[in-house]
PDB file of C-alpha atoms in Angstrom:
ATOM      1  CA  MET A 136       0.000   0.000   0.000  1.00  0.00           C
ATOM      2  CA  LYS A 137       1.539   3.275  -1.122  1.00  0.00           C
ATOM      3  CA  GLN A 138       1.109   6.661   0.528  1.00  0.00           C
ATOM      4  CA  LEU A 139      -2.603   7.291   0.103  1.00  0.00           C
ATOM      5  CA  PRO A 140      -4.613  10.406   0.918  1.00  0.00           C
ATOM      6  CA  VAL A 141      -6.719   8.470   3.456  1.00  0.00           C
ATOM      7  CA  SER A 142      -5.813   6.729   6.684  1.00  0.00           C
ATOM      8  CA  LYS A 143      -4.925   3.037   6.802  1.00  0.00           C
ATOM      9  CA  LYS A 144      -7.984   2.402   8.955  1.00  0.00           C
ATOM     10  CA  VAL A 145     -10.388   3.889   6.381  1.00  0.00           C
ATOM     11  CA  TYR A 146      -8.660   2.059   3.535  1.00  0.00           C
ATOM     12  CA  ALA A 147      -8.824  -1.273   5.387  1.00  0.00           C
ATOM     13  CA  ASP A 148     -12.484  -0.689   6.298  1.00  0.00           C
ATOM     14  CA  ILE A 149     -13.435   0.035   2.686  1.00  0.00           C
ATOM     15  CA  SER A 150     -11.468  -2.955   1.479  1.00  0.00           C
ATOM     16  CA  ASP A 151     -13.164  -5.259   4.005  1.00  0.00           C
ATOM     17  CA  ARG A 152     -16.601  -3.939   3.132  1.00  0.00           C
ATOM     18  CA  LEU A 153     -16.061  -4.382  -0.595  1.00  0.00           C
ATOM     19  CA  HIS A 154     -14.639  -7.886  -0.213  1.00  0.00           C
ATOM     20  CA  SER A 155     -17.451  -8.985   2.090  1.00  0.00           C
ATOM     21  CA  SER A 156     -20.272  -7.602  -0.040  1.00  0.00           C
ATOM     22  CA  LEU A 157     -19.101  -8.366  -3.603  1.00  0.00           C
ATOM     23  CA  PRO A 158     -17.951 -11.497  -5.397  1.00  0.00           C
ATOM     24  CA  GLN A 159     -14.158 -11.887  -5.558  1.00  0.00           C
ATOM     25  CA  GLN A 160     -13.739 -10.610  -9.120  1.00  0.00           C
ATOM     26  CA  SER A 161     -15.977  -7.563  -8.594  1.00  0.00           C
ATOM     27  CA  ALA A 162     -14.354  -6.770  -5.243  1.00  0.00           C
ATOM     28  CA  THR A 163     -10.895  -6.815  -6.819  1.00  0.00           C
ATOM     29  CA  GLU A 164     -12.105  -4.571  -9.635  1.00  0.00           C
ATOM     30  CA  ALA A 165     -13.778  -2.183  -7.145  1.00  0.00           C
ATOM     31  CA  MET A 166     -10.535  -1.937  -5.141  1.00  0.00           C
ATOM     32  CA  ARG A 167      -8.647  -1.165  -8.362  1.00  0.00           C
ATOM     33  CA  ILE A 168     -11.106   1.676  -9.034  1.00  0.00           C
ATOM     34  CA  VAL A 169     -10.763   2.941  -5.443  1.00  0.00           C
ATOM     35  CA  ASP A 170      -6.958   2.894  -5.670  1.00  0.00           C
ATOM     36  CA  ALA A 171      -7.043   4.765  -8.975  1.00  0.00           C
ATOM     37  CA  TYR A 172      -9.477   7.334  -7.567  1.00  0.00           C
ATOM     38  CA  LEU A 173      -7.310   7.911  -4.488  1.00  0.00           C
ATOM     39  CA  GLN A 174      -4.218   8.378  -6.669  1.00  0.00           C
ATOM     40  CA  GLY A 175      -6.105  10.896  -8.809  1.00  0.00           C
ATOM     41  CA  THR A 176      -6.142   8.943 -12.046  1.00  0.00           C
ATOM     42  CA  PRO A 177      -9.387   8.187 -13.869  1.00  0.00           C
ATOM     43  CA  ALA A 178     -10.482   4.576 -13.833  1.00  0.00           C
ATOM     44  CA  ASP A 179     -13.226   2.979 -15.855  1.00  0.00           C
ATOM     45  CA  SER A 180     -14.538  -0.514 -15.621  1.00  0.00           C
ATOM     46  CA  ALA A 181     -16.886  -2.807 -17.476  1.00  0.00           C
ATOM     47  CA  ASP A 182     -17.962  -4.447 -14.202  1.00  0.00           C
ATOM     48  CA  SER A 183     -21.238  -2.749 -13.283  1.00  0.00           C
ATOM     49  CA  MET A 184     -21.274  -4.156  -9.738  1.00  0.00           C
ATOM     50  CA  ALA A 185     -17.814  -2.723  -9.049  1.00  0.00           C
ATOM     51  CA  LEU A 186     -18.816   0.674 -10.444  1.00  0.00           C
ATOM     52  CA  LEU A 187     -22.015   0.687  -8.380  1.00  0.00           C
ATOM     53  CA  ALA A 188     -20.124  -0.167  -5.191  1.00  0.00           C
ATOM     54  CA  PHE A 189     -17.497   2.490  -5.901  1.00  0.00           C
ATOM     55  CA  ASN A 190     -20.132   5.163  -6.568  1.00  0.00           C
ATOM     56  CA  MET A 191     -21.818   4.278  -3.272  1.00  0.00           C
ATOM     57  CA  ILE A 192     -18.640   4.860  -1.264  1.00  0.00           C
ATOM     58  CA  ARG A 193     -17.217   7.810  -3.249  1.00  0.00           C
ATOM     59  CA  VAL A 194     -18.744  10.429  -0.910  1.00  0.00           C
ATOM     60  CA  GLU A 195     -17.296   8.606   2.077  1.00  0.00           C
ATOM     61  CA  LEU A 196     -13.878   8.532   0.383  1.00  0.00           C
ATOM     62  CA  ASP A 197     -14.033  12.265  -0.297  1.00  0.00           C
ATOM     63  CA  ARG A 198     -14.814  12.991   3.364  1.00  0.00           C
ATOM     64  CA  ALA A 199     -11.970  10.711   4.470  1.00  0.00           C
ATOM     65  CA  VAL A 200      -9.529  12.479   2.137  1.00  0.00           C
ATOM     66  CA  ILE A 201     -10.485  15.881   3.585  1.00  0.00           C
ATOM     67  CA  ARG A 202     -10.299  14.576   7.155  1.00  0.00           C
ATOM     68  CA  SER A 203      -6.851  13.028   6.551  1.00  0.00           C
ATOM     69  CA  ARG A 204      -5.530  16.177   4.890  1.00  0.00           C
ATOM     70  CA  ARG A 205      -6.577  18.275   7.894  1.00  0.00           C
ATOM     71  CA  ALA A 206      -5.067  15.778  10.338  1.00  0.00           C
ATOM     72  CA  ARG A 207      -1.764  15.779   8.448  1.00  0.00           C
ATOM     73  CA  GLU A 208      -1.713  19.585   8.457  1.00  0.00           C
ATOM     74  CA  ARG A 209      -2.292  19.632  12.229  1.00  0.00           C
ATOM     75  CA  ALA A 210       0.476  17.069  12.763  1.00  0.00           C
ATOM     76  CA  LYS A 211       2.851  19.100  10.605  1.00  0.00           C
ATOM     77  CA  ALA A 212       2.042  22.255  12.588  1.00  0.00           C
ATOM     78  CA  ARG A 213       2.607  20.404  15.883  1.00  0.00           C
ATOM     79  CA  LYS A 214       6.006  19.168  14.708  1.00  0.00           C
ATOM     80  CA  ALA A 215       6.982  22.655  13.533  1.00  0.00           C
ATOM     81  CA  ALA A 216       5.976  24.179  16.897  1.00  0.00           C
ATOM     82  CA  GLY A 217       8.494  22.032  18.742  1.00  0.00           C
ATOM     83  CA  PRO A 218       8.094  19.929  21.842  1.00  0.00           C
ATOM     84  CA  ALA A 219       5.284  20.666  24.261  1.00  0.00           C
ATOM     85  CA  PRO A 220       6.224  22.342  27.539  1.00  0.00           C
ATOM     86  CA  LYS A 221       6.834  20.014  30.445  1.00  0.00           C
ATOM     87  CA  LYS A 222       3.961  19.774  32.914  1.00  0.00           C
ATOM     88  CA  LEU A 223       4.975  20.522  36.469  1.00  0.00           C
ATOM     89  CA  SER A 224       3.850  18.612  39.507  1.00  0.00           C
ATOM     90  CA  PRO A 225       2.108  20.513  42.322  1.00  0.00           C
ATOM     91  CA  GLU A 226       5.231  20.219  44.480  1.00  0.00           C
ATOM     92  CA  GLU A 227       7.380  21.781  41.746  1.00  0.00           C
ATOM     93  CA  ILE A 228       4.901  24.624  41.296  1.00  0.00           C
ATOM     94  CA  ILE A 229       4.879  25.351  45.034  1.00  0.00           C
ATOM     95  CA  SER A 230       8.677  25.251  45.277  1.00  0.00           C
ATOM     96  CA  ARG A 231       9.028  27.647  42.331  1.00  0.00           C
ATOM     97  CA  LEU A 232       6.515  30.081  43.818  1.00  0.00           C
ATOM     98  CA  MET A 233       8.132  29.922  47.252  1.00  0.00           C
ATOM     99  CA  SER A 234      11.589  30.574  45.787  1.00  0.00           C
ATOM    100  CA  GLN A 235      10.299  33.774  44.157  1.00  0.00           C
ATOM    101  CA  LEU A 236       8.941  35.210  47.430  1.00  0.00           C
ATOM    102  CA  THR A 237      10.921  37.696  49.471  1.00  0.00           C
ATOM    103  CA  PRO A 238      10.475  38.785  53.099  1.00  0.00           C
ATOM    104  CA  ASP A 239       8.917  42.028  51.840  1.00  0.00           C
ATOM    105  CA  ASP A 240       6.013  40.018  50.440  1.00  0.00           C
ATOM    106  CA  PHE A 241       4.847  39.089  53.932  1.00  0.00           C
ATOM    107  CA  GLU A 242       2.972  41.258  56.438  1.00  0.00           C
ATOM    108  CA  GLU A 243       3.179  40.842  60.144  1.00  0.00           C
ATOM    109  CA  VAL A 244      -0.122  39.746  61.548  1.00  0.00           C
ATOM    110  CA  THR A 245      -0.947  40.802  65.077  1.00  0.00           C
ATOM    111  CA  GLU A 246      -3.640  39.112  67.082  1.00  0.00           C
ATOM    112  CA  PRO A 247      -6.253  41.427  68.545  1.00  0.00           C
ATOM    113  CA  ASN A 248      -6.464  41.548  72.356  1.00  0.00           C
ATOM    114  CA  GLU A 249     -10.182  40.999  72.469  1.00  0.00           C
ATOM    115  CA  SER A 250     -11.858  38.774  69.986  1.00  0.00           C
ATOM    116  CA  PRO A 251     -15.380  39.800  69.059  1.00  0.00           C
ATOM    117  CA  ALA A 252     -18.105  37.407  70.092  1.00  0.00           C
ATOM    118  CA  SER A 253     -18.783  35.010  67.299  1.00  0.00           C
ATOM    119  CA  PRO A 254     -22.366  34.649  66.189  1.00  0.00           C
ATOM    120  CA  PRO A 255     -24.163  31.621  67.607  1.00  0.00           C
ATOM    121  CA  LEU A 256     -24.126  28.530  65.455  1.00  0.00           C
ATOM    122  CA  PRO A 257     -27.414  27.379  63.986  1.00  0.00           C
ATOM    123  CA  PRO A 258     -28.944  24.314  65.639  1.00  0.00           C
ATOM    124  CA  THR A 259     -27.775  20.959  64.387  1.00  0.00           C
ATOM    125  CA  ARG A 260     -30.078  18.537  62.682  1.00  0.00           C
ATOM    126  CA  ARG A 261     -30.374  16.488  65.848  1.00  0.00           C
ATOM    127  CA  GLN A 262     -31.380  19.569  67.832  1.00  0.00           C
ATOM    128  CA  ARG A 263     -33.928  20.615  65.208  1.00  0.00           C
ATOM    129  CA  ARG A 264     -35.496  17.140  65.211  1.00  0.00           C
ATOM    130  CA  LYS A 265     -35.635  17.048  69.014  1.00  0.00           C
ATOM    131  CA  ALA A 266     -37.381  20.420  69.059  1.00  0.00           C
ATOM    132  CA  GLY A 267     -39.856  19.162  66.466  1.00  0.00           C
ATOM    133  CA  ARG A 268     -40.730  16.134  68.611  1.00  0.00           C
ATOM    134  CA  THR A 269     -42.215  18.165  71.442  1.00  0.00           C
ATOM    135  CA  LYS A 270     -45.668  17.121  72.549  1.00  0.00           C
ATOM    136  CA  LYS A 271     -48.189  18.838  70.330  1.00  0.00           C
ATOM    137  CA  GLN A 272     -51.826  19.179  71.112  1.00  0.00           C
ATOM    138  CA  ARG A 273     -53.756  17.163  68.588  1.00  0.00           C
ATOM    139  CA  TRP A 274     -57.260  18.528  69.092  1.00  0.00           C
ATOM    140  CA  LYS A 275     -58.462  21.915  70.072  1.00  0.00           C
ATOM    141  CA  PRO A 276     -61.092  21.988  72.768  1.00  0.00           C
ATOM    142  CA  LEU A 277     -64.569  22.707  71.403  1.00  0.00           C
ATOM    143  CA  ALA A 278     -65.603  24.963  74.230  1.00  0.00           C
TER     144      ALA A 278
END
């Protein structure tokens, strides 16, 4: 298999589909037409089954050619950009940040003499349930 404008996976899939759905002679002829089409040369055949099968998959081949061309362009751009930057571990990030700090970056924190009273905490679920279980009057007196 020469350098084709589609991926090996697409080419193998098309080949398998043609060989499983057509008789041996027609499948071989259809693959010859596919190879010629992918290389850009016109191919004609007297086998009507092979031509029918090729015409059914031509749109799929065109999409695969476009998809492969774009993928190759992206790969070429990635190679031209050079290697990707190394990912740092959290420990390396922390050590780099700490090495950049100076004593001027820190403020002295003084504790206040009197701490303000903190607001009361809301009741816990257990406390709320206990308060809800108080004896409730079921019936109001009629009088």
